[in-house]
Coordinates of C-alpha atoms and ligand atoms in Angstrom, one line a residue:
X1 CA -34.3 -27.2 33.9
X2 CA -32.5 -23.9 32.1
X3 CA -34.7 -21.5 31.8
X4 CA -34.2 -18.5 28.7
X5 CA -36.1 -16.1 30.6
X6 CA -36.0 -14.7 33.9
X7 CA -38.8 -13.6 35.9
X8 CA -38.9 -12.1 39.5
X9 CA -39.8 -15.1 42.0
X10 CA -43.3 -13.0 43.2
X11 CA -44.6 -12.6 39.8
X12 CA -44.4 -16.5 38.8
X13 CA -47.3 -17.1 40.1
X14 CA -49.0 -12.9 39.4
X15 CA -50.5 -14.2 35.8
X16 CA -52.6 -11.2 36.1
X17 CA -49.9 -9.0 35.4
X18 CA -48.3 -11.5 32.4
X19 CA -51.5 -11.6 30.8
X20 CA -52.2 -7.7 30.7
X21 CA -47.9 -7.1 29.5
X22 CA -48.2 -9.8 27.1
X23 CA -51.6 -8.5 25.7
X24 CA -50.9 -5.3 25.2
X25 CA -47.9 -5.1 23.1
X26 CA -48.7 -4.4 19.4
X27 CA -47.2 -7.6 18.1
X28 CA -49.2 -11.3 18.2
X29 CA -47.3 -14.5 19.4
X30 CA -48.7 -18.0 18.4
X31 CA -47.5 -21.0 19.3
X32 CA -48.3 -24.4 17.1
X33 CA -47.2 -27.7 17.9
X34 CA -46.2 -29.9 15.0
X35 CA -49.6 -30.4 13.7
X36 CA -50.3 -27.1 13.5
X37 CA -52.6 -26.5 17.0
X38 CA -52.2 -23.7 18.5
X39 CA -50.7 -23.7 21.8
X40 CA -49.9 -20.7 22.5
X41 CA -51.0 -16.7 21.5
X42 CA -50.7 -13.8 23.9
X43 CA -53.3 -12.2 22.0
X44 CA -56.0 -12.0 19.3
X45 CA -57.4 -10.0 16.8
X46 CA -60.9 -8.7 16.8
X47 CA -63.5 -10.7 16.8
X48 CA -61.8 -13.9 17.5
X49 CA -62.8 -15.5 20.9
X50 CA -59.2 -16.6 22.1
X51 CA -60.5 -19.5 24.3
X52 CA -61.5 -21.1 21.0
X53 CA -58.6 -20.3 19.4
X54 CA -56.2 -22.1 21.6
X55 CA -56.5 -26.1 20.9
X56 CA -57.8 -25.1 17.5
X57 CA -56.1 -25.6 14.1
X58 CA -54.0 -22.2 12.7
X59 CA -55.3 -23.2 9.5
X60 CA -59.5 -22.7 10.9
X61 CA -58.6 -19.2 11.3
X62 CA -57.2 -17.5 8.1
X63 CA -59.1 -17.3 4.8
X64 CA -58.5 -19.9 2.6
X65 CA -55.9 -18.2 0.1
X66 CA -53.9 -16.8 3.3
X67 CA -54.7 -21.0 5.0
X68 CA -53.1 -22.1 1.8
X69 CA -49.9 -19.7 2.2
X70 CA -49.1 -20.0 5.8
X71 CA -49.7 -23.9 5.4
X72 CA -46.4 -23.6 2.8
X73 CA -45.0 -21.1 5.4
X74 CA -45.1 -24.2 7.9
X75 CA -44.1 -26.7 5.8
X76 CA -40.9 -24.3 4.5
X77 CA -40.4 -23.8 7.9
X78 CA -40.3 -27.4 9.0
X79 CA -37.8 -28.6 6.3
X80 CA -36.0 -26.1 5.8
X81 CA -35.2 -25.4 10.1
X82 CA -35.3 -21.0 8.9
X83 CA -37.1 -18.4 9.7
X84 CA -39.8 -17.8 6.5
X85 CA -41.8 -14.5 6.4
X86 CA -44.8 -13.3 4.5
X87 CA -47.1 -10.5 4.6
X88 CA -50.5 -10.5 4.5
X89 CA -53.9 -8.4 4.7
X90 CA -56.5 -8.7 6.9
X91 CA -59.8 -6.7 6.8
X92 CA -61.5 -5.6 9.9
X93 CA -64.9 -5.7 11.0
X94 CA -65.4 -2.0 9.8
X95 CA -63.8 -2.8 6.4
X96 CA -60.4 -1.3 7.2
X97 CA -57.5 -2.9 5.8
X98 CA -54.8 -3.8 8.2
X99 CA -51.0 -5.3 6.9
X100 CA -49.5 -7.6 8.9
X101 CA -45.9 -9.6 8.6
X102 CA -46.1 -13.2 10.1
X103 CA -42.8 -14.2 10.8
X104 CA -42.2 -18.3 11.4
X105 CA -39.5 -19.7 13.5
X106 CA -39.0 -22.8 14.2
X107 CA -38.9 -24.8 17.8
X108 CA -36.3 -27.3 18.5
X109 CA -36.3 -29.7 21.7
X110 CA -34.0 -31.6 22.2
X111 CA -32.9 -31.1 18.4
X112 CA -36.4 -32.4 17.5
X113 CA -38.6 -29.9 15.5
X114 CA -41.6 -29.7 17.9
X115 CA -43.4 -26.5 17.1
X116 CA -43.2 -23.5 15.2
X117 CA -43.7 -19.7 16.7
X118 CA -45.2 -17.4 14.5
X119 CA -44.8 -13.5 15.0
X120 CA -47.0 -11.2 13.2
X121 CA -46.4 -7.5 13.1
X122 CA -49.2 -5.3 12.0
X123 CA -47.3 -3.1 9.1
X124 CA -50.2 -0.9 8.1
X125 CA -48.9 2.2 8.7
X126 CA -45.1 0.8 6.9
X127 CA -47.8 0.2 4.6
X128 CA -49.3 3.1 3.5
X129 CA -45.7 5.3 3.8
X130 CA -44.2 2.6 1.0
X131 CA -47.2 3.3 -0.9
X132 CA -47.0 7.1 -0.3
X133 CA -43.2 6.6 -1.3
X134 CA -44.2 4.8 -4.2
X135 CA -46.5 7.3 -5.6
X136 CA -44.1 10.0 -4.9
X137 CA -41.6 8.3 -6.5
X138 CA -43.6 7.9 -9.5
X139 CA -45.2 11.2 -9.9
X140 CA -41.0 12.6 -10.0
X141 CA -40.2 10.1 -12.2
X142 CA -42.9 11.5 -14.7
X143 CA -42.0 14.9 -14.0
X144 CA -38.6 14.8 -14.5
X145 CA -39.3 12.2 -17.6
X146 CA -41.6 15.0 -19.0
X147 CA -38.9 17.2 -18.5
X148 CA -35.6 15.2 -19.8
X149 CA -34.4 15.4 -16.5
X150 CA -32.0 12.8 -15.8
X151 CA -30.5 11.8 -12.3
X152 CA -26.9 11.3 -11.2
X153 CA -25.4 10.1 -8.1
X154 CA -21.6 10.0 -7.2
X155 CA -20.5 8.6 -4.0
X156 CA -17.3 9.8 -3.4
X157 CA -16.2 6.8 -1.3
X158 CA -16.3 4.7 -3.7
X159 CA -15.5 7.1 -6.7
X160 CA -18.7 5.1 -8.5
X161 CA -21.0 7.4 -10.4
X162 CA -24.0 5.9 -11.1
X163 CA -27.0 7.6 -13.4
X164 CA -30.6 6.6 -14.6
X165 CA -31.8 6.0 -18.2
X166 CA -32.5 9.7 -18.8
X167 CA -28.7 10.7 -18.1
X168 CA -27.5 8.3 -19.7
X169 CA -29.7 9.5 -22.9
X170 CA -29.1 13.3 -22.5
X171 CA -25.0 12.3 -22.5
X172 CA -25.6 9.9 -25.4
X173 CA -24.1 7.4 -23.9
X174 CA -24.5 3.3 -23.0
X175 CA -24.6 1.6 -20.1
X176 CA -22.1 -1.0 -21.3
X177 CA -19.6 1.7 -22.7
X178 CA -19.9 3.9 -19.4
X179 CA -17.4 2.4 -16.5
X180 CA -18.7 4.8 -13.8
X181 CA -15.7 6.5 -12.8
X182 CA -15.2 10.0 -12.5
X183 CA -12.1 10.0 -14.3
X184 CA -14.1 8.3 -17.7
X185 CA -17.2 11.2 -16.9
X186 CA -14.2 14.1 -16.7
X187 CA -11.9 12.5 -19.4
X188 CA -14.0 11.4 -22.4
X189 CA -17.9 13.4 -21.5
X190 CA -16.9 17.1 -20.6
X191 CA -15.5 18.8 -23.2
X192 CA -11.8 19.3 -22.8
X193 CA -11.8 23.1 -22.4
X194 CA -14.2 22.4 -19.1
X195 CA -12.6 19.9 -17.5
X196 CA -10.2 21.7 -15.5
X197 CA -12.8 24.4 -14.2
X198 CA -15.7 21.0 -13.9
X199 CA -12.5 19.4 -11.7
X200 CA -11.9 22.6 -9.4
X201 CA -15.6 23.4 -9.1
X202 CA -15.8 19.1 -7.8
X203 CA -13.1 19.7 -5.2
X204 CA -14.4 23.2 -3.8
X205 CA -18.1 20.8 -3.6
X206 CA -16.7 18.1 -2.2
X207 CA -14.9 20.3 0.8
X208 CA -17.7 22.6 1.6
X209 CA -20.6 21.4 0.6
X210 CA -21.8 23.5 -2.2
X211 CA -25.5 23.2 -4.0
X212 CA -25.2 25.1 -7.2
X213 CA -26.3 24.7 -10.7
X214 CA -23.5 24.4 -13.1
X215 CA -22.9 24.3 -16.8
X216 CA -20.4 22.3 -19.1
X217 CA -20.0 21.5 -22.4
X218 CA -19.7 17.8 -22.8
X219 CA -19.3 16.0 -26.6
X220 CA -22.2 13.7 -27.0
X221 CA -21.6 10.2 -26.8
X222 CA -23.8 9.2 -30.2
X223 CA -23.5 12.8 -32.2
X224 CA -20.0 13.7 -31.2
X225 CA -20.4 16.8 -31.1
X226 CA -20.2 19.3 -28.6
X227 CA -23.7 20.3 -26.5
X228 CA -24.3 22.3 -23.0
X229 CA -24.8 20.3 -20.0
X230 CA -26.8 22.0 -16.5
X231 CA -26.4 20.2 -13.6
X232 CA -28.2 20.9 -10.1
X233 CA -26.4 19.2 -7.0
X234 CA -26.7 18.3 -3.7
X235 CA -24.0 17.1 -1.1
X236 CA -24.4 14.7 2.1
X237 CA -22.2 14.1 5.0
X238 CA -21.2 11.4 7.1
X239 CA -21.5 11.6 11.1
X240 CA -18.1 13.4 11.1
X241 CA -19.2 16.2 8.8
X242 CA -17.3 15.1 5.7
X243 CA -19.0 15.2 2.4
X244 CA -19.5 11.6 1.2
X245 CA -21.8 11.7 -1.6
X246 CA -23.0 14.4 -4.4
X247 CA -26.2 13.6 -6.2
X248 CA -28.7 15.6 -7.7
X249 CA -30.2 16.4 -11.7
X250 CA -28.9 17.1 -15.0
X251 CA -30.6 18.2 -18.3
X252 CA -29.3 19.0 -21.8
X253 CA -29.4 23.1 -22.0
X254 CA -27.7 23.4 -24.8
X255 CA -31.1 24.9 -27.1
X256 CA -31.2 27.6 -24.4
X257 CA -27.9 28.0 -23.9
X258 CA -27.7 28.5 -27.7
X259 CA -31.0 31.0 -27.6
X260 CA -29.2 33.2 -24.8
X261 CA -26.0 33.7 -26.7
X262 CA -27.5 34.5 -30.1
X263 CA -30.0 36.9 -27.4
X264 CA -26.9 38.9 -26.2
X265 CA -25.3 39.0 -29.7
X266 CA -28.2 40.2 -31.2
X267 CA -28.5 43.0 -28.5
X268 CA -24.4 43.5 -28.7
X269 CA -25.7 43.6 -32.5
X270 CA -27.7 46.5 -31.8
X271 CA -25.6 48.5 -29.6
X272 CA -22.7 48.3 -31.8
X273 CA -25.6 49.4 -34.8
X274 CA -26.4 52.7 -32.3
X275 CA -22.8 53.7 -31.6
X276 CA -22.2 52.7 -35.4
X277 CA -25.3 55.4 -36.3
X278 CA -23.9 57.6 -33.7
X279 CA -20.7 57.8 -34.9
X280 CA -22.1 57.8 -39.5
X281 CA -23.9 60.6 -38.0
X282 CA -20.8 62.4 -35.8
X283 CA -18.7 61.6 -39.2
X284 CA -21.0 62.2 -42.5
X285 CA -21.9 65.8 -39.9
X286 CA -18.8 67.0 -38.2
X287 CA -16.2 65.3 -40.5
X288 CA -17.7 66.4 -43.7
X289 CA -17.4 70.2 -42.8
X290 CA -13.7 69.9 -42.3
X291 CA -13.1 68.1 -45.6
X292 CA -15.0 70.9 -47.3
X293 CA -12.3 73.0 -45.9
X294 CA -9.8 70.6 -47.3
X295 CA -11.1 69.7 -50.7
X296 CA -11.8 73.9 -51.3
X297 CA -8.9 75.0 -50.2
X298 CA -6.8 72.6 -52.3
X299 CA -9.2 73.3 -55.2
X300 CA -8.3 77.1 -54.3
X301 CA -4.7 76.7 -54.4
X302 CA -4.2 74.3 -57.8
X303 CA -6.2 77.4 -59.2
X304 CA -5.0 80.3 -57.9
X305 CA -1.5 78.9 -57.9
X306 CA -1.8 77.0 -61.7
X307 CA 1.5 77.1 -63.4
X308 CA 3.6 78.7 -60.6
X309 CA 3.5 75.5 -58.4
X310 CA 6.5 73.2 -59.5
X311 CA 5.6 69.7 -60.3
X312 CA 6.0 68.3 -56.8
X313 CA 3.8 71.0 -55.3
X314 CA 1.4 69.5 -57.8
X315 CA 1.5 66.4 -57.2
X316 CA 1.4 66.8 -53.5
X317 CA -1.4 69.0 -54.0
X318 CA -3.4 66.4 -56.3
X319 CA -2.8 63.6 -53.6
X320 CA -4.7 65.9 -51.1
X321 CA -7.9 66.3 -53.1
X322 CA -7.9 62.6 -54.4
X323 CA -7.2 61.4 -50.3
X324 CA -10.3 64.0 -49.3
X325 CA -12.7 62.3 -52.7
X326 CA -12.0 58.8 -51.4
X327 CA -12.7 60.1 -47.3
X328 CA -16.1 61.5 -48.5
X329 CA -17.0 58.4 -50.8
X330 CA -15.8 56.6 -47.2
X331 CA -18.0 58.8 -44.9
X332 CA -21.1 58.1 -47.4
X333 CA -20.5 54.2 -47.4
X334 CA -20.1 54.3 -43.4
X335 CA -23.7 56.5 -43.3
X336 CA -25.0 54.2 -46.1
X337 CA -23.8 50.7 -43.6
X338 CA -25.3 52.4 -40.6
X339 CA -28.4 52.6 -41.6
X340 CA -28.8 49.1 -43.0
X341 CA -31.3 47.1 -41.1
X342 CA -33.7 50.7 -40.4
X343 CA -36.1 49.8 -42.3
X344 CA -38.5 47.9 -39.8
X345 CA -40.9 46.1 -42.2
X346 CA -40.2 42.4 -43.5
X347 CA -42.2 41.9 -46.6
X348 CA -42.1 38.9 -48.6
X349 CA -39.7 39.5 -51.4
X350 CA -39.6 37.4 -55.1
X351 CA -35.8 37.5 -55.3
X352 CA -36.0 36.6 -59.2
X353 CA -37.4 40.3 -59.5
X354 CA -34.8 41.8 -57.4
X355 CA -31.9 39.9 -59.3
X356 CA -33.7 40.7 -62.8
X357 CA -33.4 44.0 -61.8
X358 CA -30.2 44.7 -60.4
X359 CA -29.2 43.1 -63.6
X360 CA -30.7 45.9 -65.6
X361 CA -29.1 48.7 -63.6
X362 CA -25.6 46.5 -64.3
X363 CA -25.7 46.2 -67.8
X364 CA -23.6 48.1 -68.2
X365 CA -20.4 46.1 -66.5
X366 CA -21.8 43.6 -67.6
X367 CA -21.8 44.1 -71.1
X368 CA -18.0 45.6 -71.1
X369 CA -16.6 42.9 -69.4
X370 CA -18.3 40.4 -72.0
X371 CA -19.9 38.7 -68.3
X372 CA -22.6 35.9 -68.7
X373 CA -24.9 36.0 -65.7
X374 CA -26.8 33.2 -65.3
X375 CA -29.5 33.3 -62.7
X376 CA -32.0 30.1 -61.9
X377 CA -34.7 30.1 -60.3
X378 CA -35.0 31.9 -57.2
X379 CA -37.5 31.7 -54.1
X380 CA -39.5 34.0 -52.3
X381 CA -38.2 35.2 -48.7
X382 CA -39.1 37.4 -45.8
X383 CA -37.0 40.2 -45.4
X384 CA -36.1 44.1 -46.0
X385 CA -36.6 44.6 -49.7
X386 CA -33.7 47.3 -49.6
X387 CA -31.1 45.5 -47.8
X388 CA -31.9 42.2 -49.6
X389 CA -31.3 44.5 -53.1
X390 CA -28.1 45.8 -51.7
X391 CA -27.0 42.4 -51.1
X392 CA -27.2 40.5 -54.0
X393 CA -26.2 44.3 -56.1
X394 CA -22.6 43.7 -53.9
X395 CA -22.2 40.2 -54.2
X396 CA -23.1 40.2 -58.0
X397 CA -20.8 43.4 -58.8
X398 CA -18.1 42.2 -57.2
X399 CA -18.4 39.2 -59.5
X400 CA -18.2 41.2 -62.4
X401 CA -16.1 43.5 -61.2
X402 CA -13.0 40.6 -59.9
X403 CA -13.4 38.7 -63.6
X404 CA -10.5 37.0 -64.6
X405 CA -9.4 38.8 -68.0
X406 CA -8.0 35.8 -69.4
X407 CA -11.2 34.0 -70.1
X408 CA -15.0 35.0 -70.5
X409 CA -16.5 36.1 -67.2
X410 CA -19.3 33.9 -66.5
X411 CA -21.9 34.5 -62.6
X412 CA -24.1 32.0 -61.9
X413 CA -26.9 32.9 -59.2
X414 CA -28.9 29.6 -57.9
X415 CA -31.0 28.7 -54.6
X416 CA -31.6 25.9 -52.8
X417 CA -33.6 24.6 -49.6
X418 CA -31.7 23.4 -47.1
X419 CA -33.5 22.7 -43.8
X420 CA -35.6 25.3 -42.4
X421 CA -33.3 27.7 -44.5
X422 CA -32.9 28.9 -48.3
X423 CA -29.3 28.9 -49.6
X424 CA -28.2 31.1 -52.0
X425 CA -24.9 30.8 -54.2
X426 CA -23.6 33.6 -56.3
X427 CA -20.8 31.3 -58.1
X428 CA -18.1 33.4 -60.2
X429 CA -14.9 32.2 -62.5
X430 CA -13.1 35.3 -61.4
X431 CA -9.5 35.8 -59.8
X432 CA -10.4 33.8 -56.8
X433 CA -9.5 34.7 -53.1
X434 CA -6.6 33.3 -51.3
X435 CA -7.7 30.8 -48.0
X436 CA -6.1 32.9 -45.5
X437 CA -8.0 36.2 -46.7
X438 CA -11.4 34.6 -46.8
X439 CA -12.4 35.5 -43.6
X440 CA -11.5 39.4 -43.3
X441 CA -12.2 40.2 -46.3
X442 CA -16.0 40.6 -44.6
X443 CA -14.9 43.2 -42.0
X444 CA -15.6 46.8 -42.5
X445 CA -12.5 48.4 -45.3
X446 CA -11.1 45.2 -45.6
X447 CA -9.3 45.3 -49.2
X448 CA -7.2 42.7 -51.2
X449 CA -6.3 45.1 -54.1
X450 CA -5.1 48.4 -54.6
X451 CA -7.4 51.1 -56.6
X452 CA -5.5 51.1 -59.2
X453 CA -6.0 47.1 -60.0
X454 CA -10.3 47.2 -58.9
X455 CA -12.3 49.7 -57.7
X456 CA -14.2 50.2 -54.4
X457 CA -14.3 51.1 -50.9
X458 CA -14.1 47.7 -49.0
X459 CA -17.1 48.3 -47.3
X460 CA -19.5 45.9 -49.7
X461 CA -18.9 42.2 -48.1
X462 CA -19.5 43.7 -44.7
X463 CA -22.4 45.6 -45.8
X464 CA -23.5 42.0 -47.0
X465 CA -22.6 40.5 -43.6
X466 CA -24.6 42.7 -41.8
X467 CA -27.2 42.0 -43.9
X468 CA -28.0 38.4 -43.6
X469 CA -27.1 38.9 -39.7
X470 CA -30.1 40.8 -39.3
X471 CA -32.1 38.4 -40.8
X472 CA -30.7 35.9 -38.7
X473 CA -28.8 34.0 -41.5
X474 CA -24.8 33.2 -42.4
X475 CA -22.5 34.5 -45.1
X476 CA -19.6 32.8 -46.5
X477 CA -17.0 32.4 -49.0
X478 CA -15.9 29.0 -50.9
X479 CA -13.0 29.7 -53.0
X480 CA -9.7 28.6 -55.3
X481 CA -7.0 31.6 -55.9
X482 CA -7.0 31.9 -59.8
X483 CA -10.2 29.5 -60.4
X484 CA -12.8 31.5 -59.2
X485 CA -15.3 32.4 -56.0
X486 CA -18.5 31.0 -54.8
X487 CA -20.4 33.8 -52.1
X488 CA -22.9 31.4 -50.3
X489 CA -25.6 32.7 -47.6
X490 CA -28.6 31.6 -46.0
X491 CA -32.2 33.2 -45.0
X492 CA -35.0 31.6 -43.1
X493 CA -37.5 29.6 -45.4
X494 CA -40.7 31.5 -43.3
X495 CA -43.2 32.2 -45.8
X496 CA -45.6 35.3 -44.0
X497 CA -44.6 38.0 -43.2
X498 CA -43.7 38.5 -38.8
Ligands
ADP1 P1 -14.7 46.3 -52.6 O1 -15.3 45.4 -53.6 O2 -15.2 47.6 -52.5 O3 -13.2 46.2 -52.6 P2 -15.9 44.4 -50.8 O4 -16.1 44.4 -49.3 O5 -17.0 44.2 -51.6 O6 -15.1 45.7 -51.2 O7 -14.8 43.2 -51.0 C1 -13.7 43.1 -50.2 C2 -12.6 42.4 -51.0 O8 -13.0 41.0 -51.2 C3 -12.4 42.9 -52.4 O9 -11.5 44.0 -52.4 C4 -11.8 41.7 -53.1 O10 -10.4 41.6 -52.9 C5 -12.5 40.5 -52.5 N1 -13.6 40.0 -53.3 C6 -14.9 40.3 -53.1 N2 -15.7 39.6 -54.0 C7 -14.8 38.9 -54.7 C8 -15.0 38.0 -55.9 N3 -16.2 37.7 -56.3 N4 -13.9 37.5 -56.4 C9 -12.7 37.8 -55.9 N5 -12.4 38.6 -54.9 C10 -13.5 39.2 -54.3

């Protein structure tokens, strides 16, 4: 008869030493016949008295939910000829709960189904790690939920990048319109001025190994538009030391990304105010006594030297006192823009008394030039009573002052909420501003005209810029050459005072 198993010759008969091996390994071994006796075990679990267990039915011995499923484990077993495997728990005489796997196999002799061997494993311990697993599985899953932290994994073998619900969120994207390949995530996600750097900063990961965090911009798959991107990585190897797989986090940064930049350019804001002080204060002190020099000296000589300077002389010498008038008027307007923004307090300001009275003090221009000033009703806002008052006196001057002569001037001064922000419009039918000058004409001494055609210093718009910059709003201009201007800028809608 073949035998499956060896033995040596003088332990055949030693069942002293079979009996100990086979009862103290960890696993239990039970034999059934067809009917379900058992014929077999090597061992059995507490409290169990094993002489009565052999010759008894498996079924006596399990509790009647677990007699019902290894019954159906049996029967599987026997028409299907496989192996069938369930787990089960069993609690101890002390109360403790102990896992086991019961594996079923079937026998075959002679071809003939004759038995079935069932192996049980006690898994408690498995157990209890899955469940650890489990829990800290879920507790990162909340965190990282909580956080809109989304996960990403790219196995570079098979170029597939695969990412979980939050990432695919966060990128704005679907899972039916994402294919997972890189070169969809670097062509159509990152924003085409990052690929290239997103692309070297993958090869140097993928040949040394680098963890870093990393920013992008990608264009968002819903909104379109363009938004900042952090991600957080970590590489593994293969047995041969070659990086086979990046995965780590990624989370939408663009709100702090956004807050950093307007952080530094408010503090760039402020250093170029200091040297701007610095330099009002170097000018309106140093420059000024110079110009005196200038100014009396020319007055000096068109006196002393009246009627014995020929006409050229004259002219020469007029062009050096009107060039010193306009670099004094300059250094007052620089000192003047300099110290915008020094006066610390916000208070809340009704901008229908500031208009009303910067109309007053403009009556003047206003009634020469024949001007119409319509102003609606205004809100309230926080800011520097001062520099607001400067701001709308430039903006509405300058509509006055660029009227078209061919047709009643008419300025038309309106608010409106938009957002968390109040809009203003000062709206004009004036000469209008070409497209290509509507951007400089808001840096410092930027002018379109000569003296002669309009007065002024060029300093007014970016006076006005600087303005609504400090409180943290935009200036613009929306205009047609020969038709007429519309100055629009925004302030904050908060209602107290900082
Ligand atoms: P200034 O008025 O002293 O020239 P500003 O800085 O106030 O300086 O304006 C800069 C230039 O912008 C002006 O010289 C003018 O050409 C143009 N501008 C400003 N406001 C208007 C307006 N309402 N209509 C047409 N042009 C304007």
């Amino acid at each position: 008869m073949p035998m499956s198993y060896l033995l040596r010759d003088d332990l055949k008969d030693n069942h002293t030493f079979l009996d100990k091996a086979l009862a103290d390994i960890s696993t239990i071994i039970t034999i059934l016949d067809i009917s379900g006796k058992v014929i077999f075990v090597n061992k059995v679990v507490n409290g169990i008295d094993i002489k009565k267990f052999i010759g008894s039915s498996i079924y006596d011995h399990f509790p009647c939910n677990t007699t019902q499923k290894v019954k159906s484990c049996i029967q599987e077993v026997c028409a299907t000829n496989q192996k069938v495997d369930f787990e089960d728990v069993f609690i101890d005489c002390k109360d403790r709960k102990h896992f086991y796997n019961h594996s079923f196999t079937p026998i075959f002799t002679d071809n003939i189904l004759t038995g079935v061997t069932i192996v049980s494993t006690e898994i408690t311990k498995l157990k209890r790690l899955e469940t650890e697993l489990l829990r800290a599985q879920d507790i990162s899953a909340l965190t990282l939920d909580s956080l809109s932290i989304g996960i990403w994994d790219y196995d570079l073998l098979s170029g597939v990048i695969t990412w979980d619900d939050m990432t695919y969120n966060i990128l704005g994207w679907t899972r039916d319109a994402f294919d997972k390949s890189f070169e969809t995530f670097l062509t159509k996600i990152i924003h085409p001025d990052d690929q290239e750097a997103f692309e070297l900063g993958n090869v140097y990961a993928r040949k040394n190994g680098v963890e870093e965090i990393r920013e992008l911009r990608f264009i968002h798959g819903k909104e379109g538009r363009e938004r900042w991107l952090r991600i957080k990585s970590k590489h593994f190897r293969n047995d041969d030391g070659v990086v086979v797989r990046l995965c780590g986090i990624c989370w939408d940064a663009t709100e702090i990304i956004e807050q950093e930049g307007a952080k530094k350019e408010s503090l760039e804001l402020l250093r170029q105010n200091d040297e701007l002080k610095e330099f009002a204060y170097l000018a309106s002190h140093d420059l000024k006594a110079p110009l005196r020099t200038l100014r009396s000296f020319s007055d000096l000589l068109s006196r002393q030297y009246e009627g014995q300077l020929d006409e050229k002389a004259t002219k020469y010498l007029k062009f050096i006192s009107e060039a010193a008038e306009e670099m004094d008027t300059q250094i007052k307007e620089l000192l003047t823009y300099s110290l915008v923004g020094q006066h610390k307090d916000k208070e809340l300001v009704d901008c229908n008394l500031v208009v009303n009275k910067i109309i007053s003090k403009l009556s003047f221009a206003i009634e020469t030039s024949g001007c119409e000033v319509v102003v609606e009703q205004l809100p309230s806002v926080v800011a520097h009573v001062t520099d607001i008052s400067l701001l709308f006196q430039n903006l509405i001057s300058n509509a006055i002052k660029f009227h078209n002569p061919d047709r009643k001037p008419t300025v038309n001064i309106s608010a409106k909420a938009i957002g968390e922000t109040w809009q203003f419009e000062i709206k004009d039918n004036g000469i209008g501003i070409e497209e290509k000058h509507q951007k400089k004409i808001f840096t410092i001494f930027e002018r379109l005209h000569s003296k002669e055609e309009f007065e002024g210093t060029g300093i007014g718009l970016a006076h006005c810029r600087k303005i609504v910059e400090l409180h943290k709003g935009k200036i613009w201009v929306k205009s047609i050459f020969g038709v007429g201007s519309t100055f629009l800028f925004t302030i904050g809608r908060e209602q107290r005072k900082p």
